[in-house]
mmCIF file of C-alpha atoms in Angstrom:
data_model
loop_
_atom_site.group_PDB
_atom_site.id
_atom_site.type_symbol
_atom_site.label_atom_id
_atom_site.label_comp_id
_atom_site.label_asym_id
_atom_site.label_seq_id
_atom_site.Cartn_x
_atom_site.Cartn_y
_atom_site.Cartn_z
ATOM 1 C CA UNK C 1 12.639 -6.231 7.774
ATOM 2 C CA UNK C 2 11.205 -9.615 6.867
ATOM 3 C CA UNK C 3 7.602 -8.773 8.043
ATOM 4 C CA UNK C 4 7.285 -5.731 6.219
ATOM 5 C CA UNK C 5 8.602 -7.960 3.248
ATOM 6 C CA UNK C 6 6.469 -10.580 3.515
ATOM 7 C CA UNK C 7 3.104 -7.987 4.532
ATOM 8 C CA UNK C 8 4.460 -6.330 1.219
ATOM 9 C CA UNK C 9 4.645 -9.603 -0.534
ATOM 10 C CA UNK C 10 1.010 -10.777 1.354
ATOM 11 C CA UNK C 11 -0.471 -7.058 -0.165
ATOM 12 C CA UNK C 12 0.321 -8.124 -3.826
ATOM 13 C CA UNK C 13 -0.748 -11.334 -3.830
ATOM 14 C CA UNK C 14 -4.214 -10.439 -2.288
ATOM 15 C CA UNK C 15 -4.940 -7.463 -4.451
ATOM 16 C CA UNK C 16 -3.960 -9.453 -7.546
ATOM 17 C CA UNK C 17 -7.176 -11.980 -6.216
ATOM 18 C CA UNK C 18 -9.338 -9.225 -4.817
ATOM 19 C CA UNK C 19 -9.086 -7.695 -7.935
ATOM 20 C CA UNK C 20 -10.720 -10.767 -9.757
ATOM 21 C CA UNK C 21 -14.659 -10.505 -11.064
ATOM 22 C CA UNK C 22 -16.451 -13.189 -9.272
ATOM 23 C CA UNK C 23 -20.307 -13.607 -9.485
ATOM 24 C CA UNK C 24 -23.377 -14.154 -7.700
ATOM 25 C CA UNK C 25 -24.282 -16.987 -5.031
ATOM 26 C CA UNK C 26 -25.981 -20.095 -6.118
ATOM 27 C CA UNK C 27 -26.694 -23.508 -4.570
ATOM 28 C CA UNK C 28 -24.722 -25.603 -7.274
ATOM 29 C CA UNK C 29 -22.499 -28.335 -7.764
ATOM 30 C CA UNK C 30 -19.137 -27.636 -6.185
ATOM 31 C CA UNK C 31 -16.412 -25.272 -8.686
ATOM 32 C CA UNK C 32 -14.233 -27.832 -10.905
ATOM 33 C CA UNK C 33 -10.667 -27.344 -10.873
ATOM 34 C CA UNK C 34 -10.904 -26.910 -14.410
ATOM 35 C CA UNK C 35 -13.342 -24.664 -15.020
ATOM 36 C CA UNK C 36 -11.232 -22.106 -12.255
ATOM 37 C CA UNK C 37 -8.069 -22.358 -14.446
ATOM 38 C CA UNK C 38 -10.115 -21.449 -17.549
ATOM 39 C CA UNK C 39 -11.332 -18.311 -15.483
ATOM 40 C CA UNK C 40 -7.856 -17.620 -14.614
ATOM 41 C CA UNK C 41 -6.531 -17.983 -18.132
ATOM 42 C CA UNK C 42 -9.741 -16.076 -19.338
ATOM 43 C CA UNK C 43 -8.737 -12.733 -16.856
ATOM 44 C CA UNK C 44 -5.148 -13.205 -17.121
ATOM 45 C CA UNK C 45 -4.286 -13.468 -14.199
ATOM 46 C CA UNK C 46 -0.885 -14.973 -13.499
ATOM 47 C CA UNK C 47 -0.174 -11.621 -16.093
ATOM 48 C CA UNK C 48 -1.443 -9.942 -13.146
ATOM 49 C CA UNK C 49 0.392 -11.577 -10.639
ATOM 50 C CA UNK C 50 3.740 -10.535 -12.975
ATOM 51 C CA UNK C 51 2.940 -7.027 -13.305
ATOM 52 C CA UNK C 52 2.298 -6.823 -9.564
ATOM 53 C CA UNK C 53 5.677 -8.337 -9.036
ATOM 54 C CA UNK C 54 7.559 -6.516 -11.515
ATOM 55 C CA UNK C 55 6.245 -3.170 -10.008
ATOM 56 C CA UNK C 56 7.581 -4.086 -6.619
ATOM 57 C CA UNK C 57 10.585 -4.874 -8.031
ATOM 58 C CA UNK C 58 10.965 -1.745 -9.956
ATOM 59 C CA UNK C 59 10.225 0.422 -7.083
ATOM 60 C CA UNK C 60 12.634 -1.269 -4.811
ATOM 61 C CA UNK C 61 15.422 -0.244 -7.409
ATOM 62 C CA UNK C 62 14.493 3.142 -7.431
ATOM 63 C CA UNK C 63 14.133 3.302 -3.991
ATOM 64 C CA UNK C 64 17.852 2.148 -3.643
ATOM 65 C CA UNK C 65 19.160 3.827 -6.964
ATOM 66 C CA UNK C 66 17.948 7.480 -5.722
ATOM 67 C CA UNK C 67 18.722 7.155 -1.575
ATOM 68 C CA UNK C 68 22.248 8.956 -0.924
ATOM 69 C CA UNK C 69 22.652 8.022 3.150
ATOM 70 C CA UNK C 70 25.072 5.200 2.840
ATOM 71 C CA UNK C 71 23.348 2.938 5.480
ATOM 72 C CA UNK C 72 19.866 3.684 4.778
ATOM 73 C CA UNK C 73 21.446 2.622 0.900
ATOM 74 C CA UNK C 74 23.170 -0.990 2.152
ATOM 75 C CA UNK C 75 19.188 -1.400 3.594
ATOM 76 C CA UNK C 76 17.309 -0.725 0.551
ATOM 77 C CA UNK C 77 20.095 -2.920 -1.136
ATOM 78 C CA UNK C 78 18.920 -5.925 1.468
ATOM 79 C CA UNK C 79 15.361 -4.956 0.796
ATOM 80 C CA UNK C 80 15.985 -5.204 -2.478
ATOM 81 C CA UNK C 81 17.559 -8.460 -2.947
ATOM 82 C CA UNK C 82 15.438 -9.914 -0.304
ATOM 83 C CA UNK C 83 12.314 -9.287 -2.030
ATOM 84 C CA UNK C 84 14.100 -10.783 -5.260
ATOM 85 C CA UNK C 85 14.407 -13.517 -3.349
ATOM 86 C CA UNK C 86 11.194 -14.345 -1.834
ATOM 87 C CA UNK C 87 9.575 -13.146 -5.090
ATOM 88 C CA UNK C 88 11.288 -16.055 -6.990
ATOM 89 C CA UNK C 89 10.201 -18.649 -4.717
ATOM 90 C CA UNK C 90 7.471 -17.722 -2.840
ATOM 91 C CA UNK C 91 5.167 -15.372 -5.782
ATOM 92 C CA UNK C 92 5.307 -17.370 -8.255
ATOM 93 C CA UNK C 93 1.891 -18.561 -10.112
ATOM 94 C CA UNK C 94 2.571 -22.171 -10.419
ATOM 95 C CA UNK C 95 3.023 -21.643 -5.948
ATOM 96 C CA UNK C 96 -0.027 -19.808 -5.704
ATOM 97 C CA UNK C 97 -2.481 -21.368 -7.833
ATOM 98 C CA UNK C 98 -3.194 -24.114 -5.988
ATOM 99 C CA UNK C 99 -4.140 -22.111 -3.776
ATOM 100 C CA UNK C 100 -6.263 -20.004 -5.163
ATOM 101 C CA UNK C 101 -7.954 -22.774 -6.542
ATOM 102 C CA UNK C 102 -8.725 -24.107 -3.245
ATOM 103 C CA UNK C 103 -9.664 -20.993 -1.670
ATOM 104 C CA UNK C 104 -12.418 -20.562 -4.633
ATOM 105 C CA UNK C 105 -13.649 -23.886 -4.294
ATOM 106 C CA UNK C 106 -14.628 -23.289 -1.042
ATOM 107 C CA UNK C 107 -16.542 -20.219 -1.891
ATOM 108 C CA UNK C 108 -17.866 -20.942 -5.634
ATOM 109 C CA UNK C 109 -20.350 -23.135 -7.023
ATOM 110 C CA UNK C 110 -19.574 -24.440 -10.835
ATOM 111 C CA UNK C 111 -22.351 -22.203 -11.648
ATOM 112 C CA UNK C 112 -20.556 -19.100 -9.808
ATOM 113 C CA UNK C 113 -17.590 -19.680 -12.033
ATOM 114 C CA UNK C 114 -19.419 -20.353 -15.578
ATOM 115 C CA UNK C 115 -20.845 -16.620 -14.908
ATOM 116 C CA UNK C 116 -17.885 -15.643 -13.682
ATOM 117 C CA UNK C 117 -16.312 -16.594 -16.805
ATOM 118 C CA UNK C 118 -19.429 -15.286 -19.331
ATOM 119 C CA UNK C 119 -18.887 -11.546 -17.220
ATOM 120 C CA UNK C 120 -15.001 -11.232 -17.780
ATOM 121 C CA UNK C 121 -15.843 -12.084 -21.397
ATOM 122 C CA UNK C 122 -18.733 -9.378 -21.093
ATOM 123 C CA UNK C 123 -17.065 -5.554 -22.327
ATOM 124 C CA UNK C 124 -17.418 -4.475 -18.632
ATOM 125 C CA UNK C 125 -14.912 -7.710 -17.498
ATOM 126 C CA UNK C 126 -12.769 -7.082 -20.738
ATOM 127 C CA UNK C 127 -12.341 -3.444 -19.585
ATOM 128 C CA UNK C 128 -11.780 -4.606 -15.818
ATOM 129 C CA UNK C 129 -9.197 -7.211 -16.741
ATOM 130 C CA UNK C 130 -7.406 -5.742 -19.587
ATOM 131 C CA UNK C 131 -7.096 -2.244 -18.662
ATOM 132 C CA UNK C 132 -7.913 -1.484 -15.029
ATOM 133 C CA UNK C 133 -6.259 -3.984 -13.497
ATOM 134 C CA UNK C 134 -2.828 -4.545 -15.289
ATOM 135 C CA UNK C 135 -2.642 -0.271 -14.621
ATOM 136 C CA UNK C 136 -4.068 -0.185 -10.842
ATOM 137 C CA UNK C 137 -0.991 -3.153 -10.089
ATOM 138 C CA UNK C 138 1.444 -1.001 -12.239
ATOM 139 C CA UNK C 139 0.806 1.529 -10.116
ATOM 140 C CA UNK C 140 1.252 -0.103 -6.641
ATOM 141 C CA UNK C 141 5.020 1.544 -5.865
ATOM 142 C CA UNK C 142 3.720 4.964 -5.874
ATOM 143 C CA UNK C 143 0.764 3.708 -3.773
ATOM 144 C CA UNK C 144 2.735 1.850 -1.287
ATOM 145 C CA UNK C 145 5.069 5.042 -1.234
ATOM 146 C CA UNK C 146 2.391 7.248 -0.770
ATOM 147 C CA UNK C 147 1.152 5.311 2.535
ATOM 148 C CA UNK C 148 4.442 4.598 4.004
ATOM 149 C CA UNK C 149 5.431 8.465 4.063
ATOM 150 C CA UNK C 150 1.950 9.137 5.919
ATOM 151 C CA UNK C 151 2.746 6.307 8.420
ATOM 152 C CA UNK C 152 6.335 7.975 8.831
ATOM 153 C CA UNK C 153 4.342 10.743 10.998
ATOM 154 C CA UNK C 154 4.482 8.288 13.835
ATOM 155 C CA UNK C 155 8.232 8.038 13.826
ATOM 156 C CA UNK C 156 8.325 8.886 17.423
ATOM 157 C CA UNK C 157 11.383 11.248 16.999
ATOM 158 C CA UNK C 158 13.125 8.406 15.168
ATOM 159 C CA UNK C 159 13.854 10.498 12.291
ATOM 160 C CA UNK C 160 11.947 13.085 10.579
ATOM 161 C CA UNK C 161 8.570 12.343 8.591
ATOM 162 C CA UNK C 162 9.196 11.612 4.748
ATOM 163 C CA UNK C 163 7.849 13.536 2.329
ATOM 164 C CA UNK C 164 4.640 13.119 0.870
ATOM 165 C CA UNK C 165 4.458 13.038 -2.640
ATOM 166 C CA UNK C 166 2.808 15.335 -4.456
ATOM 167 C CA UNK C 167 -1.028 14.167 -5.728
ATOM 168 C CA UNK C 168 -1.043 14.191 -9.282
ATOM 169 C CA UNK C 169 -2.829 17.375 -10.607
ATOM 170 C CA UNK C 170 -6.620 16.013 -11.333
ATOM 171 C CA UNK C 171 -7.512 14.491 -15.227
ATOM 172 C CA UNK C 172 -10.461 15.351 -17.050
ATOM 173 C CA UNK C 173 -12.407 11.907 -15.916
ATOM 174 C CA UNK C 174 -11.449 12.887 -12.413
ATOM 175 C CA UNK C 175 -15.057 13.265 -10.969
ATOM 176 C CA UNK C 176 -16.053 10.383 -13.000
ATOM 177 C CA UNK C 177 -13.757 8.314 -11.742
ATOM 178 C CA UNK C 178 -13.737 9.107 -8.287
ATOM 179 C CA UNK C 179 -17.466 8.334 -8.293
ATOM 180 C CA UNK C 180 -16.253 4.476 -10.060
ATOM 181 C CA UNK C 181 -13.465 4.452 -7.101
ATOM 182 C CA UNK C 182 -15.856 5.196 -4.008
ATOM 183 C CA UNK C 183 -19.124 3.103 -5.006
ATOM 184 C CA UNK C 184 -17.032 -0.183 -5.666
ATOM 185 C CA UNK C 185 -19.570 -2.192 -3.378
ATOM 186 C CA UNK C 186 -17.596 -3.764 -0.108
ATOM 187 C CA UNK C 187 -14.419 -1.573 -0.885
ATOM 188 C CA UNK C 188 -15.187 1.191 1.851
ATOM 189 C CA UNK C 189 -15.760 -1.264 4.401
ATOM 190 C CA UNK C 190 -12.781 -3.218 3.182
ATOM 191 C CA UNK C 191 -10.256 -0.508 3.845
ATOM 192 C CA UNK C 192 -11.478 0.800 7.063
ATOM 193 C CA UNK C 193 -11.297 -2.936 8.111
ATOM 194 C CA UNK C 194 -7.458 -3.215 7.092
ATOM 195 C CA UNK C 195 -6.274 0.375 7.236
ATOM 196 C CA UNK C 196 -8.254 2.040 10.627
ATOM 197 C CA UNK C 197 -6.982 -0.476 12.958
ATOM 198 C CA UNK C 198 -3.173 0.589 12.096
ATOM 199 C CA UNK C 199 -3.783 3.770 12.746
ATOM 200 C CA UNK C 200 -5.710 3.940 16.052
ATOM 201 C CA UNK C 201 -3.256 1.473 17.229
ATOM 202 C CA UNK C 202 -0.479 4.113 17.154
ATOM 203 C CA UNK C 203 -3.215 6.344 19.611
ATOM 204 C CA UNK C 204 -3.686 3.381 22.492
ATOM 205 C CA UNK C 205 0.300 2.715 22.017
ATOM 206 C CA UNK C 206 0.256 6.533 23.277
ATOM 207 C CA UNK C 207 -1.529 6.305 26.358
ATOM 208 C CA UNK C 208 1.219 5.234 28.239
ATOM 209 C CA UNK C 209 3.432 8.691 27.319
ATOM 210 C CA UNK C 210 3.849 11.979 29.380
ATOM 211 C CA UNK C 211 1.268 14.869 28.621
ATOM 212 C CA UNK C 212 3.870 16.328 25.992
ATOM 213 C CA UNK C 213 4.588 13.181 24.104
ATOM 214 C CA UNK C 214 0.636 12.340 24.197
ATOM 215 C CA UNK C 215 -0.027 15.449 22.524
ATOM 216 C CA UNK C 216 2.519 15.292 19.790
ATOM 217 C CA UNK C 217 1.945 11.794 19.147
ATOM 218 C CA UNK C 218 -2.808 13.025 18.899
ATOM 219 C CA UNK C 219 -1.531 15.169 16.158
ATOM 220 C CA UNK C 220 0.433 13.093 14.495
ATOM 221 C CA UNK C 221 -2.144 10.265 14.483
ATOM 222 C CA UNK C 222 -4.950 12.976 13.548
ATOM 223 C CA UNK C 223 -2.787 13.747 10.395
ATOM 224 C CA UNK C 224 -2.287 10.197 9.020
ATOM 225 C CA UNK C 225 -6.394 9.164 9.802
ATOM 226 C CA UNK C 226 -6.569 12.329 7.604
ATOM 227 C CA UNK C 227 -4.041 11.489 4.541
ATOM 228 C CA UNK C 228 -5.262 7.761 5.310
ATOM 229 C CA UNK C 229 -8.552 8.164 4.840
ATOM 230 C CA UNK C 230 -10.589 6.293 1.949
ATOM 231 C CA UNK C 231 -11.450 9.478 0.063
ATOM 232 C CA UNK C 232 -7.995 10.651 -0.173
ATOM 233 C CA UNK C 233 -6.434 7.539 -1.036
ATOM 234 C CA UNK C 234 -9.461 7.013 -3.580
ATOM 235 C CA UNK C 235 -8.614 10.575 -4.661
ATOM 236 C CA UNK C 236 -5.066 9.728 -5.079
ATOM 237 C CA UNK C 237 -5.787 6.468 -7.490
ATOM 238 C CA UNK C 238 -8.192 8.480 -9.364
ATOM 239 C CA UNK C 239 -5.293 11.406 -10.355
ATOM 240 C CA UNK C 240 -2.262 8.552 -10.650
ATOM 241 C CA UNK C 241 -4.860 6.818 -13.050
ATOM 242 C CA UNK C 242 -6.471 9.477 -14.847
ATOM 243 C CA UNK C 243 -6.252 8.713 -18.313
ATOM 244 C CA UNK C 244 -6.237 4.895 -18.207
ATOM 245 C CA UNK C 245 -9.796 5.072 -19.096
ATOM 246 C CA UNK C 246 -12.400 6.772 -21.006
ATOM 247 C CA UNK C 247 -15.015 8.361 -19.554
ATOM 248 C CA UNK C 248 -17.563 5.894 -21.504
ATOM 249 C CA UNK C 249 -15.493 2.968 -19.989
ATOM 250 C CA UNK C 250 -15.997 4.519 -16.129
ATOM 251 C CA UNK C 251 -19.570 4.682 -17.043
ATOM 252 C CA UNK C 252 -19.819 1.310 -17.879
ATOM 253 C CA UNK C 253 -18.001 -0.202 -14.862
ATOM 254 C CA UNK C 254 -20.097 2.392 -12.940
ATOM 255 C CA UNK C 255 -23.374 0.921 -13.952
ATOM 256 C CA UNK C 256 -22.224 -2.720 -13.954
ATOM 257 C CA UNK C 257 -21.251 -2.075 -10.257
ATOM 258 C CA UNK C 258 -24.692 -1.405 -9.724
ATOM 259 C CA UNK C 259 -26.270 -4.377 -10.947
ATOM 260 C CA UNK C 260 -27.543 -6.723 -7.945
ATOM 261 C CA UNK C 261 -25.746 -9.417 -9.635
ATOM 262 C CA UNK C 262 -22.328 -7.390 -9.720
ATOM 263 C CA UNK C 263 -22.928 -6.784 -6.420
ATOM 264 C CA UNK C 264 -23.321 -10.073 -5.238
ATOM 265 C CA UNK C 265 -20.296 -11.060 -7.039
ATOM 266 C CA UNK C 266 -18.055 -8.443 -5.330
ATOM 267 C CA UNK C 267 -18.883 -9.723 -1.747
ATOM 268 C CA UNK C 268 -17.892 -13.500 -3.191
ATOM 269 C CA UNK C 269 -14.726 -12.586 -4.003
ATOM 270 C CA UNK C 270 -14.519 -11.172 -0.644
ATOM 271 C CA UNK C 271 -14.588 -14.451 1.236
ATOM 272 C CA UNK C 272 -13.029 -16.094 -1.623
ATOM 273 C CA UNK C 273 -10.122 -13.900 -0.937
ATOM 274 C CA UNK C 274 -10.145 -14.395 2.693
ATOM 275 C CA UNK C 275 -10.110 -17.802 2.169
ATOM 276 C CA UNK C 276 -7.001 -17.908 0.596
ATOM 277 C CA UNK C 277 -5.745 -15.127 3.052
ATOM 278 C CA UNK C 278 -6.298 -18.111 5.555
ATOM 279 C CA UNK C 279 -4.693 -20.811 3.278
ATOM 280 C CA UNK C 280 -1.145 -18.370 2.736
ATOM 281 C CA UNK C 281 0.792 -17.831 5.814
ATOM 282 C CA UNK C 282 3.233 -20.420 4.908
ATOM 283 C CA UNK C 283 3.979 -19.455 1.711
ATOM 284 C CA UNK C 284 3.677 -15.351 1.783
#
């Protein structure tokens, strides 16, 4: 129970910093301490960090308000409070700041973070920081849910698959902002890096089975790869967030993803972010 809490606790506090708007590469004087804070304060983003939290927190209760098996109840409950717990101490802003700081300063030049801080004062950061963001974290429950039940496919007779929620029907920005979703540059790779591996894991941990168990356990793997799969999950994002923003505002974000510069941010953040990854074990 305590590694799935802490990989849950690990997911927030990594998509809160992969979330953040860094820019392009340039040989520079070393990132201040201060001028990091003041991009942190300028994208909000110990709010970020609390809305991430909160959201857990939220969807543990309902998890444990709505199950009606005793025990399974008595382990949300522990879930529950656990998280609480580890939330309190461990997620906290003033715990993980340092760290952040460190992990950009070994990425960033001080001219990285002055544009970094001109673009999330730009309209396409404003929109990114004040809208996007705070509602993609908000959202992060029904995500997590979402994945768990198409991991519960590989129960191995454990119990029977949950169910998988039902995709929101599609907005009128859907296209649009499936389109924004898919051509974030590095995300693609990003997920099949993280997400692939679980699943084809589950097929070499079924070599070893009888012909019968093999079989079951192909199909089962087939069907998660398939619900897993970038384009569904980015499909799934794009209906849970359809009217967060206007179709002018995906257009913007669109083309500002497709500036060279943008681009080069995106992959920054990338090893910024693995950075701290690196720096967190102890404390996540």
């Amino acid at each position: 129970m305590h590694a799935s809490l802490s990989s849950a606790v690990r997911f927030v506090g990594h998509l809160v910093l992969a979330s953040l708007v860094l820019c392009q590469a340039a040989q520079a004087a070393p990132a201040t301490e201060a001028g990091i804070r003041e991009y942190f304060q300028v994208t909000g983003t110990e709010a970020h960090l609390n809305i991430a939290t909160e959201a857990i927190k939220k969807g543990h209760e309902e998890a444990w308000r709505n199950e009606r098996d005793p025990v399974q109840k008595e382990s949300k409950k522990m879930l529950m409070d656990l998280f609480k717990e580890v939330a309190s101490a461990d997620l906290t802003w003033e715990k993980l700041e340092p760290l952040a700081i460190a992990s950009y300063q070994q990425e960033l030049s001080d001219s990285d973070v002055q544009d970094m801080i001109a673009h999330a004062r730009s309209p396409a950061g404003k929109v990114t920081n004040q809208k996007w963001i705070p509602a993609l974290l908000g959202h992060l429950p029904a995500i997590q849910q979402y994945i768990k039940a198409a991991f519960s496919e590989l129960n191995d007779g454990k119990g029977p698959p949950m169910p998988i929620p039902a995709m929101p029907p599609p907005g009128p920005n859907d296209a649009l902002l499936q389109t924004f979703l898919r051509d974030i540059p590095g995300d693609r790779e990003e997920f099949e890096e993280r997400v692939t591996p679980m699943v084809m894991m589950a097929g070499v941990l079924a070599r070893g089975d009888n012909t019968k168990n093999r079989t079951r356990r192909a199909r089962a793997v087939a069907k998660v790869k398939q619900r897993l799969s970038f384009d569904n999950i980015t499909a799934l994002k794009a209906r849970m967030l359809a009217n967060v923003l206007s179709a002018d505002e995906i257009n913007l974000l669109i083309e500002d993803n497709r500036r060279p510069q943008r681009q080069a941010q995106l992959r920054k953040v990338r090893q910024a972010e693995r950075e701290f990854r690196e720096r967190t074990p102890g404390v996540m």
